[in-house]
Coordinates of C-alpha atoms in Angstrom, one line a residue:
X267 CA 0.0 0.0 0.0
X268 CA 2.7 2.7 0.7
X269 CA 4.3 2.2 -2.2
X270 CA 1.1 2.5 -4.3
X271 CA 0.8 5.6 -2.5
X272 CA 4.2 7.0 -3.1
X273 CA 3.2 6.1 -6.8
X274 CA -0.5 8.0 -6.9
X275 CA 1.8 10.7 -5.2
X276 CA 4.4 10.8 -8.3
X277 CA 1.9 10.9 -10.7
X278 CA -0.1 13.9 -9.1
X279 CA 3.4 15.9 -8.9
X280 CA 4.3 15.1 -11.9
X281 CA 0.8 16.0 -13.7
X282 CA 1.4 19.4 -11.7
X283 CA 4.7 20.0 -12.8
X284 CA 2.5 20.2 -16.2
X285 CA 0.3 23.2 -15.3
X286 CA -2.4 21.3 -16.7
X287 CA -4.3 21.8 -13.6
X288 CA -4.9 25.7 -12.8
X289 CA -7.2 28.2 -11.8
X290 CA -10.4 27.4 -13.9
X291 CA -13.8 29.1 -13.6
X292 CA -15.8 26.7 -11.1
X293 CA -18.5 26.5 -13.5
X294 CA -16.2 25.1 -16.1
X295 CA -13.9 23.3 -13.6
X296 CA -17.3 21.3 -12.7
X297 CA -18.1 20.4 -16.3
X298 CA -15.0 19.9 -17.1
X299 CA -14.6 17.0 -14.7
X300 CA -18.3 15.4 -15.6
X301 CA -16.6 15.7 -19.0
X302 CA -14.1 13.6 -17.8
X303 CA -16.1 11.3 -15.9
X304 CA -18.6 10.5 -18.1
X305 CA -16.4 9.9 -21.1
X306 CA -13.7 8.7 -19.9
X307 CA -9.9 9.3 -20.5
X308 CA -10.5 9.5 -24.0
X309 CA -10.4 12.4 -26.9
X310 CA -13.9 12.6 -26.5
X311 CA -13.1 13.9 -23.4
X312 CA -10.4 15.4 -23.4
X313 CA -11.8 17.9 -26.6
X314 CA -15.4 18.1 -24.6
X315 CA -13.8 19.1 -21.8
X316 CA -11.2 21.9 -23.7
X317 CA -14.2 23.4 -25.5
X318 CA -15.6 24.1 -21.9
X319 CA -12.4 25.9 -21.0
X320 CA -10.8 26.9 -23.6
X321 CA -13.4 27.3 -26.2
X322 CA -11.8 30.3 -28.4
X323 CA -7.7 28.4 -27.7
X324 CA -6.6 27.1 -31.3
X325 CA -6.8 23.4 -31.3
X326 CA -5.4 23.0 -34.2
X327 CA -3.6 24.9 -37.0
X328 CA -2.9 23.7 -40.4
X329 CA -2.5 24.7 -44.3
X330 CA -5.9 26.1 -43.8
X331 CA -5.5 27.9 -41.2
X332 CA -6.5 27.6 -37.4
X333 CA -9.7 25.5 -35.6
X334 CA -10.2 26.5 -32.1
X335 CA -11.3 23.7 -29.4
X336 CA -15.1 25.1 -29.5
X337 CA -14.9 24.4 -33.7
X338 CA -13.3 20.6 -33.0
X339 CA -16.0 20.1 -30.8
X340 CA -18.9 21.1 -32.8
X341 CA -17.6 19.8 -35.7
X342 CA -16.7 15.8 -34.2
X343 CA -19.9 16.1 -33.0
X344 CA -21.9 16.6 -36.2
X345 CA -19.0 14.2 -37.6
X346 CA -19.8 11.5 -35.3
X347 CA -23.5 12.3 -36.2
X348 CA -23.1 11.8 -39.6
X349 CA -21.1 8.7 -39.6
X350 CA -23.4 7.1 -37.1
X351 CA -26.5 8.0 -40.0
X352 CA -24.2 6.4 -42.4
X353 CA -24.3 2.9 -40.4
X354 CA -21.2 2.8 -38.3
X355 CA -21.8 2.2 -34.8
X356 CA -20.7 1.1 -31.3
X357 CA -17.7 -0.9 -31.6
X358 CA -17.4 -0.7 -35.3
X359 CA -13.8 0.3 -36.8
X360 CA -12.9 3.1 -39.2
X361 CA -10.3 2.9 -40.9
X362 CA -8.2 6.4 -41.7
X363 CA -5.7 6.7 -44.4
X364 CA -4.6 10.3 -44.2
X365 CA -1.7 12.5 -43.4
X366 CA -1.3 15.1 -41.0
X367 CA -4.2 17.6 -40.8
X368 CA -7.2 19.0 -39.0
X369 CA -9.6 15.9 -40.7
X370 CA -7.4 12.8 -38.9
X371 CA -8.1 15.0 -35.8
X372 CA -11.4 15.2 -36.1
X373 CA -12.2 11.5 -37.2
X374 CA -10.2 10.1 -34.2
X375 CA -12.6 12.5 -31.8
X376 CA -15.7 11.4 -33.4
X377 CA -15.1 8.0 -33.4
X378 CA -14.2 8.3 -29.9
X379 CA -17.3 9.8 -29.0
X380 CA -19.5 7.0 -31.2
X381 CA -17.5 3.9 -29.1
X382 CA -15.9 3.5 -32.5
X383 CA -12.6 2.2 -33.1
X384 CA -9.9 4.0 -34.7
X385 CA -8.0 1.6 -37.9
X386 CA -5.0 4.1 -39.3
X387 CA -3.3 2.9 -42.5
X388 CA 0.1 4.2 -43.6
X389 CA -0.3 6.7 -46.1
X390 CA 2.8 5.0 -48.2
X391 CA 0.6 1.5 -48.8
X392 CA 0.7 0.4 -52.2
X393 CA -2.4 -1.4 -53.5
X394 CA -2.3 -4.9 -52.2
X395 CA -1.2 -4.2 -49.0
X396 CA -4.1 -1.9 -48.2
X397 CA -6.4 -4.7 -49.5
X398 CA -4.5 -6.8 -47.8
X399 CA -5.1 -5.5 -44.4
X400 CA -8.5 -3.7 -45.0
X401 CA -9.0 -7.7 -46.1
X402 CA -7.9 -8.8 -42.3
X403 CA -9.2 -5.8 -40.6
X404 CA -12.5 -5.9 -42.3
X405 CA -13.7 -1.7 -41.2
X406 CA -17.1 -0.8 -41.4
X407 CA -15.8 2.6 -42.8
X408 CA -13.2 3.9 -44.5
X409 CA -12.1 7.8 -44.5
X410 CA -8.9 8.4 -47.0
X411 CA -7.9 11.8 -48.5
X412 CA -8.5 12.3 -52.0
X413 CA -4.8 11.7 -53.5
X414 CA -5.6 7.8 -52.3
X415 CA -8.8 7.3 -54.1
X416 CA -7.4 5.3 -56.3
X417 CA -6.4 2.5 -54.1
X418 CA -9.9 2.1 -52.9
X419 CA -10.7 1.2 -56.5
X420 CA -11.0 -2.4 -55.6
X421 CA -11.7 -2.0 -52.0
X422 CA -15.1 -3.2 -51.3
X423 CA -16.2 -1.3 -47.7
X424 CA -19.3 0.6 -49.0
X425 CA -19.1 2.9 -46.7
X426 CA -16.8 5.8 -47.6
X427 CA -15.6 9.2 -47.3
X428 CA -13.0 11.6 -48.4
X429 CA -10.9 13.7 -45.9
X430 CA -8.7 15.8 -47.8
X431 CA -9.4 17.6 -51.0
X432 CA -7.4 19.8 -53.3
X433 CA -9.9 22.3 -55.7
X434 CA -8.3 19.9 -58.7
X435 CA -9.1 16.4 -57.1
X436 CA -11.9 14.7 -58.3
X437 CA -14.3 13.5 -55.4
X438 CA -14.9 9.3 -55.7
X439 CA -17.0 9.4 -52.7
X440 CA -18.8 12.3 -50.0
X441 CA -16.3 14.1 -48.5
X442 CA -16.2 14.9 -44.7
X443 CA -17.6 18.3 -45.1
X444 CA -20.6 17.3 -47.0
X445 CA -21.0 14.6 -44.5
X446 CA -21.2 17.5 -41.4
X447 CA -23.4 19.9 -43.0
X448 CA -27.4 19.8 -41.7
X449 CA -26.0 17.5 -38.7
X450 CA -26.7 18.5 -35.5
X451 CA -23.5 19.9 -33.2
X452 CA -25.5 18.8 -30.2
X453 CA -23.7 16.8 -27.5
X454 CA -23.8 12.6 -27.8
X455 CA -24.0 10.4 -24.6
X456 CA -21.5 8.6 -23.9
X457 CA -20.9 5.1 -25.5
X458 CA -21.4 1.9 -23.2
X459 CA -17.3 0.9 -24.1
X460 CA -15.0 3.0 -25.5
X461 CA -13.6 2.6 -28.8
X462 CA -10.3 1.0 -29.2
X463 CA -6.8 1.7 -31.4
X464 CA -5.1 -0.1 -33.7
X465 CA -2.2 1.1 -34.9
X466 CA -0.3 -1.3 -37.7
X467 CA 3.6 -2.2 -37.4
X468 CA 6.2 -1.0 -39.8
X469 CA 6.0 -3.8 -41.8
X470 CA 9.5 -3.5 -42.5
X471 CA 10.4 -7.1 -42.5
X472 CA 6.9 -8.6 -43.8
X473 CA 3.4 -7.8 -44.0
X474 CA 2.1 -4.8 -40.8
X475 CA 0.3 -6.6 -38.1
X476 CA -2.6 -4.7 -36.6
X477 CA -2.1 -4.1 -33.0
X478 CA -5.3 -3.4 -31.1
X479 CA -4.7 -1.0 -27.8
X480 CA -7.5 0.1 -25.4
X481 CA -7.9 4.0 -24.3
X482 CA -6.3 4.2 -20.8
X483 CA -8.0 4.6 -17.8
X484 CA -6.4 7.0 -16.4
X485 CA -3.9 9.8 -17.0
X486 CA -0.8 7.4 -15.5
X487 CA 0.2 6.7 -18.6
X488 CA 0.9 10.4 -19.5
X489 CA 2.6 11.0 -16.3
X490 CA 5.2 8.3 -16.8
X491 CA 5.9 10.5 -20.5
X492 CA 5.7 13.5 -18.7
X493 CA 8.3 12.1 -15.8
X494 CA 10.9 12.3 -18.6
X495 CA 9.8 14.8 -21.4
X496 CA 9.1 18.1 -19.8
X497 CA 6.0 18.7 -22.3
X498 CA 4.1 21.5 -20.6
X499 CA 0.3 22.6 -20.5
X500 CA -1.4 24.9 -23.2
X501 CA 1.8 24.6 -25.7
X502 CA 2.3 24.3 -29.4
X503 CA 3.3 20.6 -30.5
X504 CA 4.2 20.5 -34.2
X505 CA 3.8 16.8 -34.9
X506 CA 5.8 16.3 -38.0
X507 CA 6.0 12.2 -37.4
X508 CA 3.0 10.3 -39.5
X509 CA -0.2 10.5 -37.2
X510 CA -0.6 6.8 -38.0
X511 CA 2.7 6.1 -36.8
X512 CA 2.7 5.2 -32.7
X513 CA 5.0 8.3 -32.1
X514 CA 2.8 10.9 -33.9
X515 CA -0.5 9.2 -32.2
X516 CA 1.6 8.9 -29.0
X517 CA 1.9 13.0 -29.4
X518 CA -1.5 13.4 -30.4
X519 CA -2.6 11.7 -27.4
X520 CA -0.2 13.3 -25.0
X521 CA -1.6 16.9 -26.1
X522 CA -5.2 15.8 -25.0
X523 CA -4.4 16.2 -21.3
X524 CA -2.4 19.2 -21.7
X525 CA -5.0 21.0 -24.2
X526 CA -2.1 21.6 -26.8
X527 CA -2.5 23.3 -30.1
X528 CA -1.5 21.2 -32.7
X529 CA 0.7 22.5 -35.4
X530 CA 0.4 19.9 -38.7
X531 CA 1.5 20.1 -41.9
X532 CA 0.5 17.1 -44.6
X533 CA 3.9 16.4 -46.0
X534 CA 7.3 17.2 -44.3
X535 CA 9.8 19.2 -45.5
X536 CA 13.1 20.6 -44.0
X537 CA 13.0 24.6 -44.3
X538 CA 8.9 24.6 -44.0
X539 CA 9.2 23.0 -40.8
X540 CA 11.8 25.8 -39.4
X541 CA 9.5 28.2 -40.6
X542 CA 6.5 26.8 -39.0
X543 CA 7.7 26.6 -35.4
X544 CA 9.2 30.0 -35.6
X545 CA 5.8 31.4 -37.1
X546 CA 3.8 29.9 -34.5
X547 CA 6.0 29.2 -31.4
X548 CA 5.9 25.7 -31.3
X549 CA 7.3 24.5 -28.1
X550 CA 8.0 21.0 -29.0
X551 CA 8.5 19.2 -32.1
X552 CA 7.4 15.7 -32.4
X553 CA 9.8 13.8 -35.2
X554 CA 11.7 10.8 -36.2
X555 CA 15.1 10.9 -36.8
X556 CA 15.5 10.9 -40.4
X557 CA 13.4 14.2 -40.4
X558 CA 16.0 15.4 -37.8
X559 CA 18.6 14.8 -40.4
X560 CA 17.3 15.7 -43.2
X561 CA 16.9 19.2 -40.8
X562 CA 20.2 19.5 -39.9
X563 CA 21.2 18.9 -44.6
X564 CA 20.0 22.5 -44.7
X565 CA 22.5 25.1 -44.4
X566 CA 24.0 26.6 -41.9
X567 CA 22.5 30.0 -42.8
X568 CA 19.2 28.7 -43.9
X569 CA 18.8 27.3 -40.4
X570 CA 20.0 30.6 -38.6
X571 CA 17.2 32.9 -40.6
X572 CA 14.5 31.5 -38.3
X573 CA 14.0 32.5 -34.5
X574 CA 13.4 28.6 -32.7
X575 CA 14.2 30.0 -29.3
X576 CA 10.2 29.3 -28.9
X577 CA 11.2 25.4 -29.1
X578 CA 12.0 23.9 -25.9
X579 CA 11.3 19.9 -26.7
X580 CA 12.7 17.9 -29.8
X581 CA 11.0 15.1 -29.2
X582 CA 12.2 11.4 -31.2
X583 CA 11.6 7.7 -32.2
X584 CA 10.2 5.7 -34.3
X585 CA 13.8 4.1 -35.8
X586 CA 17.7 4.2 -33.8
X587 CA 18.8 7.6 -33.2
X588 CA 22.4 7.7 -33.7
X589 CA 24.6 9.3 -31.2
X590 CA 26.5 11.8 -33.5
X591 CA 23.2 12.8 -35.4
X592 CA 21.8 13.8 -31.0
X593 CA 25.0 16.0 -30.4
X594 CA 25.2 17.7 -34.0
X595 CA 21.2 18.5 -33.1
X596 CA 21.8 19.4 -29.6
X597 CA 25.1 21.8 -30.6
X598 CA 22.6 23.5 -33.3
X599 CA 19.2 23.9 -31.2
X600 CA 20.6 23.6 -27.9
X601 CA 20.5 20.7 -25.3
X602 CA 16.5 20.2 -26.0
X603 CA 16.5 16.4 -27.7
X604 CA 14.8 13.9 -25.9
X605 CA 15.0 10.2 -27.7
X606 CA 12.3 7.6 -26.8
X607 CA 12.7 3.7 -27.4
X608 CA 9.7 1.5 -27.9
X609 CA 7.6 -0.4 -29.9
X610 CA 4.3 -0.7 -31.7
X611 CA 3.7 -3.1 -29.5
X612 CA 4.8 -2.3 -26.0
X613 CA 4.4 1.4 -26.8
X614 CA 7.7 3.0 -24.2
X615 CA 10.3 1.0 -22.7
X616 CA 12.9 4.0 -22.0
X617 CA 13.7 8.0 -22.7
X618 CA 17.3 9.6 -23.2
X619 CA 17.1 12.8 -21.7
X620 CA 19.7 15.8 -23.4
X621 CA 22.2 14.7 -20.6
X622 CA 22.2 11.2 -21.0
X623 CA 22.5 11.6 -25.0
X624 CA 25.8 13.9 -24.1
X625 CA 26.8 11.5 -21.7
X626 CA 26.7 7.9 -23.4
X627 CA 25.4 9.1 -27.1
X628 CA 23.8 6.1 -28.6
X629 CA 21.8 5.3 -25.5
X630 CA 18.0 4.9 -25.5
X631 CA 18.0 6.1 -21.9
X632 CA 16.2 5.1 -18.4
X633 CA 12.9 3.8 -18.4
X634 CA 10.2 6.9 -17.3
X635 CA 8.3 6.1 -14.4
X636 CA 6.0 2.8 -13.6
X637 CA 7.8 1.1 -16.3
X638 CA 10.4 -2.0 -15.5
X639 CA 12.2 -3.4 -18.4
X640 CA 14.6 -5.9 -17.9
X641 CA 17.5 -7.9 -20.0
X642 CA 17.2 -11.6 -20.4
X643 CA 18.7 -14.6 -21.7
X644 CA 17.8 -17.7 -23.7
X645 CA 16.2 -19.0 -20.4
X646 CA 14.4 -15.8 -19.4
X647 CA 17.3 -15.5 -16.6
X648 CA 18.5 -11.5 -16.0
X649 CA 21.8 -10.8 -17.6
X650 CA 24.8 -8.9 -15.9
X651 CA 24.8 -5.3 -16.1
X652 CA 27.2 -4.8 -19.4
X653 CA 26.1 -8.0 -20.8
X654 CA 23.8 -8.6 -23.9
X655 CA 20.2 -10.3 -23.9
X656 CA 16.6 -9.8 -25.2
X657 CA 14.7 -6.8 -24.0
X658 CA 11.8 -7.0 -22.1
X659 CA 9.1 -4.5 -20.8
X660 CA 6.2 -4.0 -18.5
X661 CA 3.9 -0.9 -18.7
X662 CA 0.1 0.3 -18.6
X663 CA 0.3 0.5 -22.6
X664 CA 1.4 -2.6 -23.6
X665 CA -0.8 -3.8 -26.4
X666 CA -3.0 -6.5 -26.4
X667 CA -2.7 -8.5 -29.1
X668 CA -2.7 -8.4 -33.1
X669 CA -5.9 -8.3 -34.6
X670 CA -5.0 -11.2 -36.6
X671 CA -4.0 -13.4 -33.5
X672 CA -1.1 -13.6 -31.6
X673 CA 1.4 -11.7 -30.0
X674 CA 4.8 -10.8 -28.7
X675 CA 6.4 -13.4 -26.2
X676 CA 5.8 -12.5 -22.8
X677 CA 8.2 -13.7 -19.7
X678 CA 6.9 -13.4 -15.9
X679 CA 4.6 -10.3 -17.5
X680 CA 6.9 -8.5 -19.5
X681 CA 6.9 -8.4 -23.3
X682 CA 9.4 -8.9 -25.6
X683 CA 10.6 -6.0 -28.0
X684 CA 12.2 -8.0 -30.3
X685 CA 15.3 -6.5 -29.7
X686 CA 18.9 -7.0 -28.4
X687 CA 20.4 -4.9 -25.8
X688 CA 22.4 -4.2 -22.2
X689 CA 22.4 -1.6 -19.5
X690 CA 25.6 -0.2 -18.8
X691 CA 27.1 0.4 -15.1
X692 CA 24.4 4.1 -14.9
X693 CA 21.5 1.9 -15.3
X694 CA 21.5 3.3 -19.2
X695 CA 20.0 1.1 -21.9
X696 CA 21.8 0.2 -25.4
X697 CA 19.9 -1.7 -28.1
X698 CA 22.2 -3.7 -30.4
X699 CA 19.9 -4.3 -32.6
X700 CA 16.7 -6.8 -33.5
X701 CA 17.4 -10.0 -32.2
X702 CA 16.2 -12.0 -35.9
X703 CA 19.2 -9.8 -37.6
X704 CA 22.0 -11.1 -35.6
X705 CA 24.1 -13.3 -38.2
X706 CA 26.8 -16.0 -37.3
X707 CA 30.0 -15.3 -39.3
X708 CA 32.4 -17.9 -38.5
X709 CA 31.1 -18.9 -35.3
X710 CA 30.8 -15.6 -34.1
X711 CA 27.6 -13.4 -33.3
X712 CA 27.5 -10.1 -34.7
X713 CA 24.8 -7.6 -34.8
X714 CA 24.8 -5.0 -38.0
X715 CA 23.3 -2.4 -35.1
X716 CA 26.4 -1.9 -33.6
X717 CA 28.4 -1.0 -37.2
X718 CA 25.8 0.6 -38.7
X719 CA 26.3 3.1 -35.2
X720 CA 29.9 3.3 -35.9
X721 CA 29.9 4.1 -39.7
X722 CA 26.8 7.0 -38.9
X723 CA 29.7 8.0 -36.3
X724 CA 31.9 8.7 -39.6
X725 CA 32.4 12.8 -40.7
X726 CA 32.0 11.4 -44.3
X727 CA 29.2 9.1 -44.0
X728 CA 25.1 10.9 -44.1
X729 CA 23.8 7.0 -43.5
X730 CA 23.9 3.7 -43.4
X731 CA 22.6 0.3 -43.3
X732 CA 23.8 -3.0 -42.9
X733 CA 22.5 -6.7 -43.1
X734 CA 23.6 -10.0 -43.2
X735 CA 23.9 -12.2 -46.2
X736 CA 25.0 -15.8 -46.9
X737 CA 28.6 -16.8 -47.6
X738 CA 30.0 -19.9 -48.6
X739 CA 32.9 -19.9 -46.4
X740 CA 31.6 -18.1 -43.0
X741 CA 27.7 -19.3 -43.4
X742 CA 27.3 -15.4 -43.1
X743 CA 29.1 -12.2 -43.7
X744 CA 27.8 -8.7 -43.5
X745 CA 27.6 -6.5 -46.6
X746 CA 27.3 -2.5 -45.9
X747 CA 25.0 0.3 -47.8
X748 CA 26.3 3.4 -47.5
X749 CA 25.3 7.2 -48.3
X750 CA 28.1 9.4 -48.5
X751 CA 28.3 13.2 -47.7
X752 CA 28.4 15.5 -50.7
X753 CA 32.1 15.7 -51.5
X754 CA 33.2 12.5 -49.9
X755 CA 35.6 10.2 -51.7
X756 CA 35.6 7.4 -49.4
X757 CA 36.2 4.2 -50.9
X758 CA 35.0 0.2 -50.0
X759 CA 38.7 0.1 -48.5
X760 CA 38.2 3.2 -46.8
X761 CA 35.2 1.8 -44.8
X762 CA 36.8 -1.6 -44.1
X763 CA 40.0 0.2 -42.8
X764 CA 37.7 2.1 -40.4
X765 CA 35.8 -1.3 -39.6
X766 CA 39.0 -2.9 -38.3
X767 CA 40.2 0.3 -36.6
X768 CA 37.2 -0.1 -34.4
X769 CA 35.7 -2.9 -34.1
X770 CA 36.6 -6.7 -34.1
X771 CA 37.9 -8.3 -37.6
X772 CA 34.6 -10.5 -38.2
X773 CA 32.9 -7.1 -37.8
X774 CA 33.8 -5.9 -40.8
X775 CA 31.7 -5.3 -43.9
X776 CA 32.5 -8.0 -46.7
X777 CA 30.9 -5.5 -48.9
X778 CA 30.1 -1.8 -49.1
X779 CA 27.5 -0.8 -51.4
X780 CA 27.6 3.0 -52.4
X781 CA 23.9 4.7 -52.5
X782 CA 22.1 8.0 -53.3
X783 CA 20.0 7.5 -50.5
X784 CA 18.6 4.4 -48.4
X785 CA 15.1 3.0 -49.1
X786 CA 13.1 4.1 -45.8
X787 CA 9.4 4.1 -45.3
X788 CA 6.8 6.5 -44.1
X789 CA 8.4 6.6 -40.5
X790 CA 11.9 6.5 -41.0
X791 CA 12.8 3.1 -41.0
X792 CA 15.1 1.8 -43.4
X793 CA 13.4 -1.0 -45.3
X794 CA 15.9 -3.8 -44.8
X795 CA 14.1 -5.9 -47.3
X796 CA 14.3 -3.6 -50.3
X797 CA 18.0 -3.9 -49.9
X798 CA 18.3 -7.8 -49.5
X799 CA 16.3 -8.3 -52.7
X800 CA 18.6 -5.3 -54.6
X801 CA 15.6 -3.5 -54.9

């Protein structure tokens, strides 16, 4: 009991180190709170309840222009209105193929407030794998911006609407707006359940697996977020990683609590995203780390004509942030980069703060509060600190399961991340990379993680990837894909050299593959496949 008290304790300073909770109104503190309470810890609520006290605050702020809290409101309400006359109901999915603006917003809150469930496809999907998983999945809606009507050619959900439209795109089905118009922006009860989440995996390595998450039931989860990102109450986010990726949904749900404005922007790009945080005082910026180094490509001047003092958070994950690419951020924006490893699947297992990421750069941190993770062996047994095993973690967001069946192993209530990793003496974690890559070359284990870290370490190098392929005299060998800086003359023997300079001799690259860039997808992660079949 006292150390569930101690807990509750943590969580109520740390939810106060927030400033979400302030002087309110007691009117609007009261119904605020029945917002709460009736709906839930859900975006249903949390929008209900930011209409009530902040109903002229901009909610959110994209290429056409600002929505405040009261407008998000109305307009999810006549949403979820309209979808329920088209026939989607209580526990029915919808399934969302858009990028980042005010409409994937407005869907998630009014399914939310319908008991719906939210389905969010990857906006990079070619044709059979959105049939594919709209085939598994089987939504009783779809929503999908305009640009992506031709992949629903074949698709057979009848029920259908269009997000996003340009003036020049032709409409296939109703858009959203049409839908709204004539519905009522009255208030809905509250749905029996609430709706669930399924966010798909990267599919990197085969087809994405859905996996299904329930809203929390409380605001602990944010807490244990907020223990090690200092996000703050009635800020700016710009989330500039995919909405349909668990780190921009991760955001998106973060901001409910804190009644952020959300800055969006439908595709990414370097320079616009300066421009936008300076323009609108974003305090935090929600990325992965390609985006960061794609970023840090511009020049030096370009970077300097816009005022980011305004940004106190850059917030990361979704694929490995190497160490050099933290402290050539950090030295530019100032010590403001926070890196979070996790999963799809498990959601967090740790946060580097700025100071660990000087410290040990490479590391994925400490794990935030109320969550253990732990390294094991073969035989579920905890390794040594310093030595290598399988990580495992235990939080309120694990997930529950893929929507197609099955799961992620689980030992004495921890789930596995499918990674390799170790803590070092400071209770610091390092992942060495996915624990299906490691290859045996001549009897020895070797993980391409921990030389594809040493090559990004390289002044000439801008990325690169490694993998292991078969070789008829060491069973496996690894071969290297490399993006070299613009006026670099490394060479294949250049790279080896530096191998063998740092690392053991079976470490080194057999081969070393020079490329213009490396196949990634939506998120960031480099698409390992693509590059084992020479695609």
């Amino acid at each position: 009991m006292n150390a569930q008290r101690r807990h509750q304790i943590e969580v109520g300073r740390v939810l106060l180190s927030t400033g979400m909770i302030r002087p309110t109104r007691p009117d609007k503190a009261v119904r605020s709170l029945l917002a709460l309470r009736r709906w839930g810890a859900t975006p249903a609520a949390a929008y209900t309840g930011a209409a009530l006290r902040y109903p002229n605050r901009d909610a959110i702020i994209d290429e056409r222009g600002p929505l405040t809290f009261r407008q998000v409101h109305l307009q999810s309400n006549a949403l979820a209105r309209g979808l329920a006359a088209a026939g989607v109901g209580e526990g029915d999915a919808v399934a969302v193929m858009c990028r980042n603006h005010r409409w994937i917003v407005e869907v998630t809150v009014a399914a939310s407030k319908l008991g719906a469930s939210s389905l969010y496809l990857n906006t990079a999907f070619a044709g059979p794998q959105l049939l594919d998983v709209l085939g598994r999945e089987q939504p009783k809606a779809v929503i999908y911006d305009a640009e992506f009507a031709e992949l629903f050619g074949q698709e057979p959900t009848k029920i259908r609407f269009i997000a996003w439209r340009e003036p020049e795109e032709q409409a296939s089905a109703p858009t959203l707006q049409q839908l709204i118009e004539g519905q009522s922006t009255a208030d809905l009860h509250p749905p029996s359940t609430t709706g669930r989440v399924v966010i798909l995996t990267s599919g990197t390595t085969g087809t994405p697996k859905g996996a299904s998450r329930k809203q929390p039931d409380s605001l602990e989860p944010a807490a244990a977020l907020f223990s090690r990102i200092p996000l703050k109450a009635l800020g700016t986010t710009f989330i500039a990683a995919p909405m349909f990726h668990t780190w921009g949904y991760g955001h998106f749900t973060l901001s409910l609590p804190l009644s952020s404005t959300l800055l969006l922007r439908r595709r990414f790009e370097p320079e616009e995203t300066l421009r936008a945080v300076a323009m609108h005082k974003a305090s935090v910026l929600a990325m992965v780390p390609v985006m960061l180094q794609r970023i840090l490509e511009l020049p030096q001047q370009t970077i300097a004509r816009y005022d980011l003092s305004c940004l106190k958070v850059i917030s990361l994950s979704g694929s490995s942030l190497p160490g050099e690419l933290a402290i050539r951020a950090m030295d530019v924006f100032g010590d403001i980069v926070y890196n979070l490893y996790g999963s799809t699947e498990v959601a967090w297992a740790t946060i580097a703060t700025p100071a660990e990421l000087r410290a040990a750069p490479g590391t994925a941190g400490r794990p935030p509060m109320g969550t253990v993770v732990k390294v094991l062996d073969e035989a579920g047994r905890e390794v040594p600190t310093g030595h290598s095993g399988r990580i495992f973690v235990g939080n309120e967001m694990v997930f529950d399961g893929y929507t197609g069946g099955g799961g992620k192993e689980i030992i004495n209530g921890l789930m596995s991340t499918g990674d390799i990793g170790r803590f070092d003496a400071e209770g610091r974690l390092f992942v060495e990379g996915r624990d299906d890559e490691m290859i045996v070359s001549g009897g020895e284990n070797v993980f391409p993680r921990e030389v594809e870290d040493l090559l990004a370490d390289h002044q000439e190098i801008e990325e690169a990837a490694v993998i292991g392929v078969e070789d008829p005299q060491f069973g496996q060998r690894l071969k290297a894909f490399v993006v070299k800086r613009n006026g670099s003359s490394l060479t294949e023997q250049d790279i080896q050299g530096y191998v063998k300079a740092n690392l053991a001799r079976y470490k080194v690259p057999r081969e070393v593959v020079f490329l213009p860039r490396l196949p990634r997808n939506a998120t960031g992660k480099i698409l390992k496949r693509e590059l084992s079949n020479g695609e």
